[in-house]
Every structure is written in structure tokens, then in C-alpha cells.
PDB file of C-alpha atoms in Angstrom:
ATOM      1  CA  UNK A   1       0.011   0.062   0.009  1.00 59.00           C
ATOM      2  CA  UNK A   2       1.324   3.408  -0.898  1.00 55.00           C
ATOM      3  CA  UNK A   3       0.281   6.987  -1.050  1.00 54.00           C
ATOM      4  CA  UNK A   4      -0.437   9.278  -4.039  1.00 51.00           C
ATOM      5  CA  UNK A   5       2.135  11.581  -5.422  1.00 46.00           C
ATOM      6  CA  UNK A   6       2.077  14.892  -3.699  1.00 44.00           C
ATOM      7  CA  UNK A   7       4.661  16.723  -5.954  1.00 43.00           C
ATOM      8  CA  UNK A   8       6.409  18.283  -3.037  1.00 44.00           C
ATOM      9  CA  UNK A   9       9.655  20.077  -3.870  1.00 45.00           C
ATOM     10  CA  UNK A  10      12.804  18.577  -2.533  1.00 46.00           C
ATOM     11  CA  UNK A  11      13.024  21.351   0.110  1.00 44.00           C
ATOM     12  CA  UNK A  12       9.741  20.450   1.567  1.00 48.00           C
ATOM     13  CA  UNK A  13      10.678  16.870   2.292  1.00 63.00           C
ATOM     14  CA  UNK A  14      11.306  15.955   6.011  1.00 87.00           C
ATOM     15  CA  UNK A  15      13.331  12.860   5.906  1.00 94.00           C
ATOM     16  CA  UNK A  16      13.927  10.799   8.973  1.00 94.00           C
ATOM     17  CA  UNK A  17      17.282   8.976   9.289  1.00 97.00           C
ATOM     18  CA  UNK A  18      17.154   5.759  11.219  1.00 98.00           C
ATOM     19  CA  UNK A  19      19.480   5.042  13.979  1.00 98.00           C
ATOM     20  CA  UNK A  20      20.920   1.617  14.948  1.00 98.00           C
ATOM     21  CA  UNK A  21      17.855   0.584  17.099  1.00 98.00           C
ATOM     22  CA  UNK A  22      15.490   1.681  14.365  1.00 98.00           C
ATOM     23  CA  UNK A  23      17.296  -0.293  11.916  1.00 98.00           C
ATOM     24  CA  UNK A  24      17.272  -3.497  13.895  1.00 98.00           C
ATOM     25  CA  UNK A  25      13.493  -3.118  14.569  1.00 98.00           C
ATOM     26  CA  UNK A  26      12.911  -2.606  10.917  1.00 98.00           C
ATOM     27  CA  UNK A  27      14.802  -5.644  10.164  1.00 97.00           C
ATOM     28  CA  UNK A  28      12.347  -7.692  12.104  1.00 98.00           C
ATOM     29  CA  UNK A  29       9.304  -6.066  11.001  1.00 98.00           C
ATOM     30  CA  UNK A  30      10.345  -6.159   7.291  1.00 98.00           C
ATOM     31  CA  UNK A  31      11.355 -10.015   7.803  1.00 98.00           C
ATOM     32  CA  UNK A  32       8.074 -10.747   9.258  1.00 98.00           C
ATOM     33  CA  UNK A  33       6.134  -8.843   6.351  1.00 98.00           C
ATOM     34  CA  UNK A  34       8.013 -11.204   3.876  1.00 98.00           C
ATOM     35  CA  UNK A  35       7.282 -14.171   5.823  1.00 98.00           C
ATOM     36  CA  UNK A  36       3.564 -13.615   5.465  1.00 98.00           C
ATOM     37  CA  UNK A  37       4.158 -13.871   1.689  1.00 98.00           C
ATOM     38  CA  UNK A  38       6.206 -17.094   2.252  1.00 98.00           C
ATOM     39  CA  UNK A  39       3.125 -18.428   4.463  1.00 98.00           C
ATOM     40  CA  UNK A  40       0.387 -17.562   1.777  1.00 98.00           C
ATOM     41  CA  UNK A  41       2.299 -18.943  -1.348  1.00 98.00           C
ATOM     42  CA  UNK A  42       0.762 -22.535  -1.339  1.00 98.00           C
ATOM     43  CA  UNK A  43      -2.590 -21.186  -0.805  1.00 98.00           C
ATOM     44  CA  UNK A  44      -2.633 -18.990  -4.004  1.00 98.00           C
ATOM     45  CA  UNK A  45      -4.404 -21.501  -6.338  1.00 98.00           C
ATOM     46  CA  UNK A  46      -7.339 -21.588  -8.769  1.00 98.00           C
ATOM     47  CA  UNK A  47     -10.779 -21.482  -6.826  1.00 98.00           C
ATOM     48  CA  UNK A  48      -9.623 -19.787  -3.667  1.00 98.00           C
ATOM     49  CA  UNK A  49     -11.104 -16.244  -3.077  1.00 98.00           C
ATOM     50  CA  UNK A  50      -9.076 -13.235  -2.514  1.00 98.00           C
ATOM     51  CA  UNK A  51     -11.070 -12.797   0.802  1.00 98.00           C
ATOM     52  CA  UNK A  52      -9.922 -16.184   1.934  1.00 98.00           C
ATOM     53  CA  UNK A  53      -6.353 -15.287   1.190  1.00 98.00           C
ATOM     54  CA  UNK A  54      -6.791 -12.126   3.093  1.00 98.00           C
ATOM     55  CA  UNK A  55      -8.229 -13.885   6.023  1.00 98.00           C
ATOM     56  CA  UNK A  56      -5.466 -16.536   6.172  1.00 98.00           C
ATOM     57  CA  UNK A  57      -2.838 -13.696   6.052  1.00 98.00           C
ATOM     58  CA  UNK A  58      -4.669 -11.571   8.793  1.00 98.00           C
ATOM     59  CA  UNK A  59      -4.760 -14.737  10.943  1.00 98.00           C
ATOM     60  CA  UNK A  60      -1.270 -15.659  10.477  1.00 98.00           C
ATOM     61  CA  UNK A  61      -0.042 -11.973  11.251  1.00 98.00           C
ATOM     62  CA  UNK A  62      -2.115 -11.838  14.547  1.00 98.00           C
ATOM     63  CA  UNK A  63      -1.979 -15.337  15.776  1.00 98.00           C
ATOM     64  CA  UNK A  64       1.422 -16.592  14.715  1.00 98.00           C
ATOM     65  CA  UNK A  65       3.556 -13.446  14.365  1.00 98.00           C
ATOM     66  CA  UNK A  66       2.021 -11.032  16.853  1.00 98.00           C
ATOM     67  CA  UNK A  67       2.002  -8.303  14.247  1.00 98.00           C
ATOM     68  CA  UNK A  68      -0.919  -5.855  13.253  1.00 98.00           C
ATOM     69  CA  UNK A  69      -1.982  -5.458   9.605  1.00 98.00           C
ATOM     70  CA  UNK A  70      -1.178  -2.052   8.725  1.00 98.00           C
ATOM     71  CA  UNK A  71      -3.783  -1.539   5.900  1.00 98.00           C
ATOM     72  CA  UNK A  72      -6.702  -2.594   8.045  1.00 98.00           C
ATOM     73  CA  UNK A  73      -8.633   0.576   8.698  1.00 97.00           C
ATOM     74  CA  UNK A  74      -5.894   2.743   7.406  1.00 97.00           C
ATOM     75  CA  UNK A  75      -7.534   6.012   6.433  1.00 95.00           C
ATOM     76  CA  UNK A  76      -5.734   8.872   4.631  1.00 93.00           C
ATOM     77  CA  UNK A  77      -7.511  12.291   4.450  1.00 91.00           C
ATOM     78  CA  UNK A  78     -10.212  12.067   1.854  1.00 91.00           C
ATOM     79  CA  UNK A  79     -10.435   8.395   1.757  1.00 94.00           C
ATOM     80  CA  UNK A  80     -12.836   5.789   3.557  1.00 97.00           C
ATOM     81  CA  UNK A  81     -11.173   3.398   5.890  1.00 97.00           C
ATOM     82  CA  UNK A  82      -9.433   0.457   4.011  1.00 98.00           C
ATOM     83  CA  UNK A  83     -11.472  -2.677   5.150  1.00 98.00           C
ATOM     84  CA  UNK A  84      -8.955  -5.373   4.777  1.00 98.00           C
ATOM     85  CA  UNK A  85      -5.587  -6.644   6.132  1.00 98.00           C
ATOM     86  CA  UNK A  86      -3.915  -7.047   2.690  1.00 98.00           C
ATOM     87  CA  UNK A  87      -4.098  -5.547  -0.826  1.00 98.00           C
ATOM     88  CA  UNK A  88      -4.690  -8.091  -3.452  1.00 98.00           C
ATOM     89  CA  UNK A  89      -4.681  -6.770  -7.101  1.00 98.00           C
ATOM     90  CA  UNK A  90      -5.598  -9.044  -9.880  1.00 98.00           C
ATOM     91  CA  UNK A  91      -4.804  -8.916 -13.518  1.00 98.00           C
ATOM     92  CA  UNK A  92      -5.586  -5.208 -14.626  1.00 98.00           C
ATOM     93  CA  UNK A  93      -5.810  -3.875 -11.008  1.00 98.00           C
ATOM     94  CA  UNK A  94      -2.742  -1.702 -10.542  1.00 98.00           C
ATOM     95  CA  UNK A  95      -2.954  -1.481  -6.591  1.00 98.00           C
ATOM     96  CA  UNK A  96      -5.192  -1.263  -3.719  1.00 98.00           C
ATOM     97  CA  UNK A  97      -7.193  -4.171  -4.736  1.00 98.00           C
ATOM     98  CA  UNK A  98      -9.675  -5.063  -1.943  1.00 98.00           C
ATOM     99  CA  UNK A  99      -9.912  -8.760  -1.085  1.00 98.00           C
ATOM    100  CA  UNK A 100     -13.476 -10.090  -1.475  1.00 98.00           C
ATOM    101  CA  UNK A 101     -15.555 -12.892  -3.245  1.00 97.00           C
ATOM    102  CA  UNK A 102     -13.427 -12.995  -6.347  1.00 92.00           C
ATOM    103  CA  UNK A 103     -12.363 -16.690  -7.069  1.00 98.00           C
ATOM    104  CA  UNK A 104      -8.960 -16.973  -8.690  1.00 98.00           C
ATOM    105  CA  UNK A 105      -8.802 -18.783 -11.934  1.00 97.00           C
ATOM    106  CA  UNK A 106      -6.073 -20.413 -13.901  1.00 97.00           C
ATOM    107  CA  UNK A 107      -3.932 -17.852 -15.582  1.00 97.00           C
ATOM    108  CA  UNK A 108      -4.788 -14.972 -13.270  1.00 98.00           C
ATOM    109  CA  UNK A 109      -1.700 -12.663 -12.353  1.00 98.00           C
ATOM    110  CA  UNK A 110      -2.030 -10.983  -9.027  1.00 98.00           C
ATOM    111  CA  UNK A 111       0.039  -8.856  -6.549  1.00 98.00           C
ATOM    112  CA  UNK A 112      -0.246  -9.552  -2.933  1.00 98.00           C
ATOM    113  CA  UNK A 113       0.961  -6.425  -0.786  1.00 98.00           C
ATOM    114  CA  UNK A 114       1.707  -7.078   2.840  1.00 98.00           C
ATOM    115  CA  UNK A 115       2.395  -4.412   5.523  1.00 98.00           C
ATOM    116  CA  UNK A 116       2.736  -5.416   9.231  1.00 98.00           C
ATOM    117  CA  UNK A 117       3.456  -3.426  12.356  1.00 98.00           C
ATOM    118  CA  UNK A 118       5.631  -4.980  14.883  1.00 98.00           C
ATOM    119  CA  UNK A 119       6.541  -2.964  18.198  1.00 98.00           C
ATOM    120  CA  UNK A 120       5.669   0.199  16.382  1.00 98.00           C
ATOM    121  CA  UNK A 121       7.725  -0.310  13.153  1.00 98.00           C
ATOM    122  CA  UNK A 122       6.304  -0.969   9.690  1.00 98.00           C
ATOM    123  CA  UNK A 123       7.497  -3.591   7.299  1.00 98.00           C
ATOM    124  CA  UNK A 124       6.296  -3.478   3.740  1.00 98.00           C
ATOM    125  CA  UNK A 125       6.473  -5.868   0.686  1.00 98.00           C
ATOM    126  CA  UNK A 126       4.804  -7.341  -2.315  1.00 98.00           C
ATOM    127  CA  UNK A 127       5.262 -10.175  -4.717  1.00 98.00           C
ATOM    128  CA  UNK A 128       3.643 -11.306  -7.982  1.00 98.00           C
ATOM    129  CA  UNK A 129       1.976 -14.512  -8.389  1.00 98.00           C
ATOM    130  CA  UNK A 130       0.596 -16.441 -11.386  1.00 98.00           C
ATOM    131  CA  UNK A 131      -2.175 -18.959 -10.966  1.00 98.00           C
ATOM    132  CA  UNK A 132      -1.485 -22.135 -12.896  1.00 95.00           C
ATOM    133  CA  UNK A 133      -0.096 -21.961 -16.397  1.00 91.00           C
ATOM    134  CA  UNK A 134      -0.360 -18.175 -16.930  1.00 92.00           C
ATOM    135  CA  UNK A 135       0.142 -16.349 -20.437  1.00 95.00           C
ATOM    136  CA  UNK A 136       3.287 -15.380 -21.950  1.00 96.00           C
ATOM    137  CA  UNK A 137       2.200 -11.701 -21.595  1.00 97.00           C
ATOM    138  CA  UNK A 138       1.635 -12.137 -17.814  1.00 97.00           C
ATOM    139  CA  UNK A 139       4.752 -14.093 -17.213  1.00 97.00           C
ATOM    140  CA  UNK A 140       6.868 -11.554 -19.150  1.00 98.00           C
ATOM    141  CA  UNK A 141       5.271  -8.536 -17.725  1.00 98.00           C
ATOM    142  CA  UNK A 142       5.934  -9.901 -14.169  1.00 98.00           C
ATOM    143  CA  UNK A 143       9.509 -10.758 -14.895  1.00 97.00           C
ATOM    144  CA  UNK A 144      10.412  -7.250 -16.354  1.00 98.00           C
ATOM    145  CA  UNK A 145       8.655  -5.504 -13.416  1.00 98.00           C
ATOM    146  CA  UNK A 146      10.893  -7.756 -11.217  1.00 97.00           C
ATOM    147  CA  UNK A 147      13.916  -6.503 -13.190  1.00 97.00           C
ATOM    148  CA  UNK A 148      12.627  -2.990 -12.945  1.00 97.00           C
ATOM    149  CA  UNK A 149      12.648  -3.144  -9.105  1.00 97.00           C
ATOM    150  CA  UNK A 150      15.990  -4.531  -8.944  1.00 97.00           C
ATOM    151  CA  UNK A 151      17.433  -2.211 -11.420  1.00 97.00           C
ATOM    152  CA  UNK A 152      16.111   0.493  -9.051  1.00 97.00           C
ATOM    153  CA  UNK A 153      17.491  -1.130  -5.915  1.00 96.00           C
ATOM    154  CA  UNK A 154      20.988  -1.351  -7.580  1.00 95.00           C
ATOM    155  CA  UNK A 155      21.106   2.342  -7.761  1.00 96.00           C
ATOM    156  CA  UNK A 156      20.779   2.670  -3.934  1.00 96.00           C
ATOM    157  CA  UNK A 157      23.983   3.973  -2.154  1.00 97.00           C
ATOM    158  CA  UNK A 158      25.125   7.054  -0.337  1.00 98.00           C
ATOM    159  CA  UNK A 159      25.580   9.932  -2.844  1.00 98.00           C
ATOM    160  CA  UNK A 160      23.286   8.568  -5.494  1.00 98.00           C
ATOM    161  CA  UNK A 161      20.191  10.629  -6.381  1.00 98.00           C
ATOM    162  CA  UNK A 162      16.522   9.600  -6.115  1.00 98.00           C
ATOM    163  CA  UNK A 163      16.312  10.331  -9.954  1.00 98.00           C
ATOM    164  CA  UNK A 164      18.893   7.405 -10.621  1.00 98.00           C
ATOM    165  CA  UNK A 165      16.296   5.124  -9.418  1.00 98.00           C
ATOM    166  CA  UNK A 166      13.437   6.205 -11.523  1.00 98.00           C
ATOM    167  CA  UNK A 167      15.600   6.589 -14.493  1.00 98.00           C
ATOM    168  CA  UNK A 168      16.823   2.883 -14.333  1.00 98.00           C
ATOM    169  CA  UNK A 169      13.114   1.683 -13.910  1.00 98.00           C
ATOM    170  CA  UNK A 170      11.663   3.816 -16.610  1.00 98.00           C
ATOM    171  CA  UNK A 171      14.313   3.158 -19.098  1.00 98.00           C
ATOM    172  CA  UNK A 172      14.044  -0.725 -18.627  1.00 98.00           C
ATOM    173  CA  UNK A 173      10.212  -0.695 -18.727  1.00 98.00           C
ATOM    174  CA  UNK A 174       9.884   1.394 -21.571  1.00 98.00           C
ATOM    175  CA  UNK A 175      12.613  -0.506 -23.569  1.00 98.00           C
ATOM    176  CA  UNK A 176      10.511  -3.647 -23.197  1.00 97.00           C
ATOM    177  CA  UNK A 177       7.360  -1.626 -24.666  1.00 98.00           C
ATOM    178  CA  UNK A 178       5.771  -1.306 -21.056  1.00 98.00           C
ATOM    179  CA  UNK A 179       4.681   1.823 -19.216  1.00 98.00           C
ATOM    180  CA  UNK A 180       5.261   3.166 -15.595  1.00 98.00           C
ATOM    181  CA  UNK A 181       2.416   4.397 -13.394  1.00 98.00           C
ATOM    182  CA  UNK A 182       3.155   7.708 -12.227  1.00 97.00           C
ATOM    183  CA  UNK A 183       0.469   8.532  -9.660  1.00 97.00           C
ATOM    184  CA  UNK A 184       1.648   6.238  -7.101  1.00 97.00           C
ATOM    185  CA  UNK A 185       5.022   5.734  -5.844  1.00 97.00           C
ATOM    186  CA  UNK A 186       7.378   4.266  -3.243  1.00 98.00           C
ATOM    187  CA  UNK A 187       7.791   5.957   0.152  1.00 97.00           C
ATOM    188  CA  UNK A 188       9.980   6.325   3.329  1.00 98.00           C
ATOM    189  CA  UNK A 189       8.943   4.201   6.052  1.00 98.00           C
ATOM    190  CA  UNK A 190       9.765   3.350   9.813  1.00 98.00           C
ATOM    191  CA  UNK A 191       7.594   4.153  12.706  1.00 98.00           C
ATOM    192  CA  UNK A 192       5.216   5.959  10.288  1.00 97.00           C
ATOM    193  CA  UNK A 193       3.579   4.099   7.400  1.00 97.00           C
ATOM    194  CA  UNK A 194       4.197   6.502   4.638  1.00 96.00           C
ATOM    195  CA  UNK A 195       6.799   9.295   5.065  1.00 96.00           C
ATOM    196  CA  UNK A 196       9.425  11.070   2.976  1.00 97.00           C
ATOM    197  CA  UNK A 197      11.200  10.727   0.668  1.00 97.00           C
ATOM    198  CA  UNK A 198       8.811   9.895  -2.208  1.00 97.00           C
ATOM    199  CA  UNK A 199      10.373   7.340  -4.624  1.00 98.00           C
ATOM    200  CA  UNK A 200       9.431   7.927  -8.046  1.00 98.00           C
ATOM    201  CA  UNK A 201       9.567   5.092 -10.488  1.00 98.00           C
ATOM    202  CA  UNK A 202      10.467   7.383 -13.409  1.00 98.00           C
ATOM    203  CA  UNK A 203      12.743  10.405 -13.632  1.00 97.00           C
ATOM    204  CA  UNK A 204      16.277  11.715 -14.873  1.00 97.00           C
ATOM    205  CA  UNK A 205      19.599  10.612 -13.676  1.00 97.00           C
ATOM    206  CA  UNK A 206      21.217  12.939 -11.347  1.00 97.00           C
ATOM    207  CA  UNK A 207      18.291  14.673 -10.213  1.00 97.00           C
ATOM    208  CA  UNK A 208      16.389  14.764  -6.921  1.00 96.00           C
ATOM    209  CA  UNK A 209      17.701  14.563  -3.303  1.00 96.00           C
ATOM    210  CA  UNK A 210      20.879  12.881  -2.357  1.00 97.00           C
ATOM    211  CA  UNK A 211      20.535   9.422  -0.703  1.00 98.00           C
ATOM    212  CA  UNK A 212      22.338   9.163   2.867  1.00 97.00           C
ATOM    213  CA  UNK A 213      23.078   6.234   5.049  1.00 98.00           C
ATOM    214  CA  UNK A 214      20.185   5.668   7.487  1.00 98.00           C
ATOM    215  CA  UNK A 215      17.293   6.365   4.967  1.00 98.00           C
ATOM    216  CA  UNK A 216      14.697   3.455   4.639  1.00 98.00           C
ATOM    217  CA  UNK A 217      12.282   3.447   1.801  1.00 98.00           C
ATOM    218  CA  UNK A 218      10.280   1.092  -0.488  1.00 98.00           C
ATOM    219  CA  UNK A 219      10.926   0.653  -4.158  1.00 98.00           C
ATOM    220  CA  UNK A 220       7.595  -0.701  -5.767  1.00 98.00           C
ATOM    221  CA  UNK A 221       7.292  -0.086  -9.439  1.00 98.00           C
ATOM    222  CA  UNK A 222       3.984  -0.433 -10.917  1.00 98.00           C
ATOM    223  CA  UNK A 223       4.312  -1.365 -14.537  1.00 98.00           C
ATOM    224  CA  UNK A 224       1.545  -1.709 -17.298  1.00 98.00           C
ATOM    225  CA  UNK A 225       1.474  -3.796 -20.381  1.00 98.00           C
ATOM    226  CA  UNK A 226      -0.328  -1.163 -22.062  1.00 98.00           C
ATOM    227  CA  UNK A 227      -0.717   2.677 -21.420  1.00 98.00           C
ATOM    228  CA  UNK A 228       0.038   4.102 -18.141  1.00 98.00           C
ATOM    229  CA  UNK A 229      -3.254   6.024 -17.421  1.00 98.00           C
ATOM    230  CA  UNK A 230      -5.249   4.782 -14.470  1.00 98.00           C
ATOM    231  CA  UNK A 231      -8.769   4.813 -13.338  1.00 98.00           C
ATOM    232  CA  UNK A 232      -9.925   4.717  -9.665  1.00 97.00           C
ATOM    233  CA  UNK A 233     -13.039   2.543  -8.918  1.00 97.00           C
ATOM    234  CA  UNK A 234     -16.157   3.939  -6.892  1.00 97.00           C
ATOM    235  CA  UNK A 235     -14.794   2.264  -3.733  1.00 97.00           C
ATOM    236  CA  UNK A 236     -12.181   4.985  -3.823  1.00 97.00           C
ATOM    237  CA  UNK A 237      -9.313   2.469  -3.246  1.00 98.00           C
ATOM    238  CA  UNK A 238      -9.023   0.070  -6.115  1.00 98.00           C
ATOM    239  CA  UNK A 239      -6.915   1.558  -9.040  1.00 98.00           C
ATOM    240  CA  UNK A 240      -7.008  -0.232 -12.478  1.00 98.00           C
ATOM    241  CA  UNK A 241      -5.422   0.465 -15.968  1.00 98.00           C
ATOM    242  CA  UNK A 242      -7.575   2.746 -17.913  1.00 98.00           C
ATOM    243  CA  UNK A 243      -7.217   0.511 -21.079  1.00 98.00           C
ATOM    244  CA  UNK A 244      -7.791  -2.581 -19.035  1.00 98.00           C
ATOM    245  CA  UNK A 245      -4.306  -3.956 -19.781  1.00 98.00           C
ATOM    246  CA  UNK A 246      -2.434  -6.196 -17.292  1.00 98.00           C
ATOM    247  CA  UNK A 247      -0.403  -4.571 -14.593  1.00 98.00           C
ATOM    248  CA  UNK A 248       2.425  -5.843 -12.455  1.00 98.00           C
ATOM    249  CA  UNK A 249       4.208  -4.811  -9.157  1.00 98.00           C
ATOM    250  CA  UNK A 250       6.968  -6.010  -6.894  1.00 98.00           C
ATOM    251  CA  UNK A 251       8.118  -4.318  -3.718  1.00 98.00           C
ATOM    252  CA  UNK A 252      11.054  -4.438  -1.405  1.00 98.00           C
ATOM    253  CA  UNK A 253      11.911  -2.197   1.662  1.00 98.00           C
ATOM    254  CA  UNK A 254      15.588  -0.868   1.249  1.00 97.00           C
ATOM    255  CA  UNK A 255      18.034   0.543   3.893  1.00 97.00           C
ATOM    256  CA  UNK A 256      20.645   2.823   2.697  1.00 97.00           C
ATOM    257  CA  UNK A 257      24.022   1.663   4.381  1.00 97.00           C
ATOM    258  CA  UNK A 258      27.369   3.337   4.617  1.00 96.00           C
ATOM    259  CA  UNK A 259      28.659   1.446   1.423  1.00 94.00           C
ATOM    260  CA  UNK A 260      25.461   0.659  -0.554  1.00 95.00           C
ATOM    261  CA  UNK A 261      22.150  -0.969   0.457  1.00 95.00           C
ATOM    262  CA  UNK A 262      20.499  -3.633   2.296  1.00 96.00           C
ATOM    263  CA  UNK A 263      17.142  -5.352   1.267  1.00 96.00           C
ATOM    264  CA  UNK A 264      15.189  -5.465   4.547  1.00 97.00           C
ATOM    265  CA  UNK A 265      12.174  -7.517   3.291  1.00 97.00           C
ATOM    266  CA  UNK A 266      13.927 -10.740   2.943  1.00 95.00           C
ATOM    267  CA  UNK A 267      12.890 -14.473   4.069  1.00 96.00           C
ATOM    268  CA  UNK A 268      13.336 -18.033   3.254  1.00 96.00           C
ATOM    269  CA  UNK A 269      11.238 -17.935   0.118  1.00 96.00           C
ATOM    270  CA  UNK A 270      12.107 -14.548  -1.160  1.00 96.00           C
ATOM    271  CA  UNK A 271      12.927 -14.643  -4.982  1.00 95.00           C
ATOM    272  CA  UNK A 272      16.596 -14.026  -5.694  1.00 94.00           C
ATOM    273  CA  UNK A 273      17.929 -11.116  -7.464  1.00 93.00           C
ATOM    274  CA  UNK A 274      18.207 -11.432 -11.221  1.00 89.00           C
ATOM    275  CA  UNK A 275      21.542 -12.987 -12.095  1.00 77.00           C
ATOM    276  CA  UNK A 276      23.981 -10.542 -13.667  1.00 61.00           C
ATOM    277  CA  UNK A 277      22.347  -8.503 -16.581  1.00 35.00           C
ATOM    278  CA  UNK A 278      21.083 -11.610 -18.396  1.00 32.00           C
ATOM    279  CA  UNK A 279      17.653 -11.833 -16.312  1.00 29.00           C
ATOM    280  CA  UNK A 280      17.090 -15.312 -17.950  1.00 29.00           C
ATOM    281  CA  UNK A 281      14.766 -16.681 -15.038  1.00 31.00           C
ATOM    282  CA  UNK A 282      11.216 -15.837 -14.454  1.00 32.00           C
ATOM    283  CA  UNK A 283      10.604 -14.524 -10.940  1.00 41.00           C
ATOM    284  CA  UNK A 284       6.818 -14.639 -10.630  1.00 45.00           C
ATOM    285  CA  UNK A 285       5.675 -17.265  -8.255  1.00 49.00           C
ATOM    286  CA  UNK A 286       3.689 -19.831 -10.213  1.00 47.00           C
ATOM    287  CA  UNK A 287       1.282 -21.772  -8.164  1.00 49.00           C
TER     288      UNK A 287
END
């Protein structure tokens, strides 16, 4: 779950650098968020409803982890309270899909977005899943989106600029004939769900604020198979592609270290980074 672009100038950003205690707490929260995705993976199959997946995740968070699902009743200004523990976005849903009675079918491509709160700290991550065989288009879009996320992650180091992340993502997506959603972005995170800086998934190299050790933020590109324009459903949460094309998203929470970066949302079943520059493997989780 992420916030809308506010188009604040760099000078308006109030960025909180995390200390050693914050970082240790974030490692725990982020690992737990990733472990929810590990847990739900075998349950994602044809015939199951997105509401049932949400129920299972919610129960696992509360009863097994002792975490709180951050999206549940989350209410930014001007929005109704979000009614579920997770966001599950299927096919042409870009983000904020509300779990419900929709039963998954063979070939569906979906993103499951998890944010947990543990001891006051937020961990935020998402993965793509493909039910059954999947289409070549869905598999390719999921793979390229994964590559986009990692190309953005690989830019993260002290002294780099936010525009370096966006430029790497945008260049790769558009080279494959895809488009980058611009209305939603990554965000700083810690003891607050959404904080500065905003992490755009498009941009120009060498622009934007300079990264510093102690920053923690998400990189979560939303990539459309068709055009980038969006449409928001009457529930005020669900966001779809305007042209009804497929959309995909992956998300990690990243710490800027003294020498580079650390991926905090890592657990036993986290897909590995793309090998080198060949990107030969498909990283969508087929179930």
C-alpha cells in the first residue's frame, strides 16, 4: 500500500534518518512482512477467493507473528477506511485491490501487498503470483517488473540521487514496450507507514535529493502492459489500468547503508535477485 504523489519540492521533504535501534527493529518488521508472503504462497491457487487469502494472512499475522496488519482501517485524508488486512490486485488492478468474493482462476496474475506493524515499526513488501500456467504476456510483464525493481534497488547507495532510481526503472520498462504508473510511488517508512522521501519510478539521472545512510524506503514499481493511465473505482481504493491492460508490481523495503544498500524484506522464500544482466529466469511465483 502506498500514497499518492504529492509533488512536493525537495526542500519540503522531512526525511527521518534511522539510528541503529530503528534499523534493527525495521529488520524484524520487514522480515515478518516477507514471511507472510512465504506463508500464503501455497494457498494461492485456482478456486480460492481473494477474501480467503486475506483471512489467512490476517490470522497468520495476529496469531502466529503477533503483528498488526497496517492496511486494516488505514484512512488517509479524503479516503474511507481501508477494510481489509492486505491488498490483492488481480490482472488489470494496479494497486489497492480490496480482497473479496472474487475466485482466482487459472492464468490470473496477482500482486499480494503486505504491511505489518511489529513493536511500532512497519514492514512493507509485495510479490507477484501467477495461478497455474499463465500467459506469456503475464509472465513476461511480471519478470520485467521484477527486473525494474532490482535495477532501481541497484542504484541505492550514499551519494546517489532519487532520480537515478526512477531513471533505471523507466528506461528498462519502456525499452520492453511497457509503461510506468506515475500517480503512485514508493515511500519512506519506519515508525510511520508513509513518510518522505517519495520514490518515483520514473525520472532523470542525477536529479532529486541525495541518498544518505540511514534512509529506509520502499521501491515498488507498478508497470502496465499497455498505457500508463489509471482509473479509480467507486470504492475510492481500487486502481485499475484505464485501457484494461495487465499491470504488475513488486516491492522491497531498502536501507541505505554506509557502503550501499540492504534489502530488509527478505525471508526464506524471497525470490533471488536477477543473475547478472541476463535476467534469464522468471521470478513470478507460479502456483
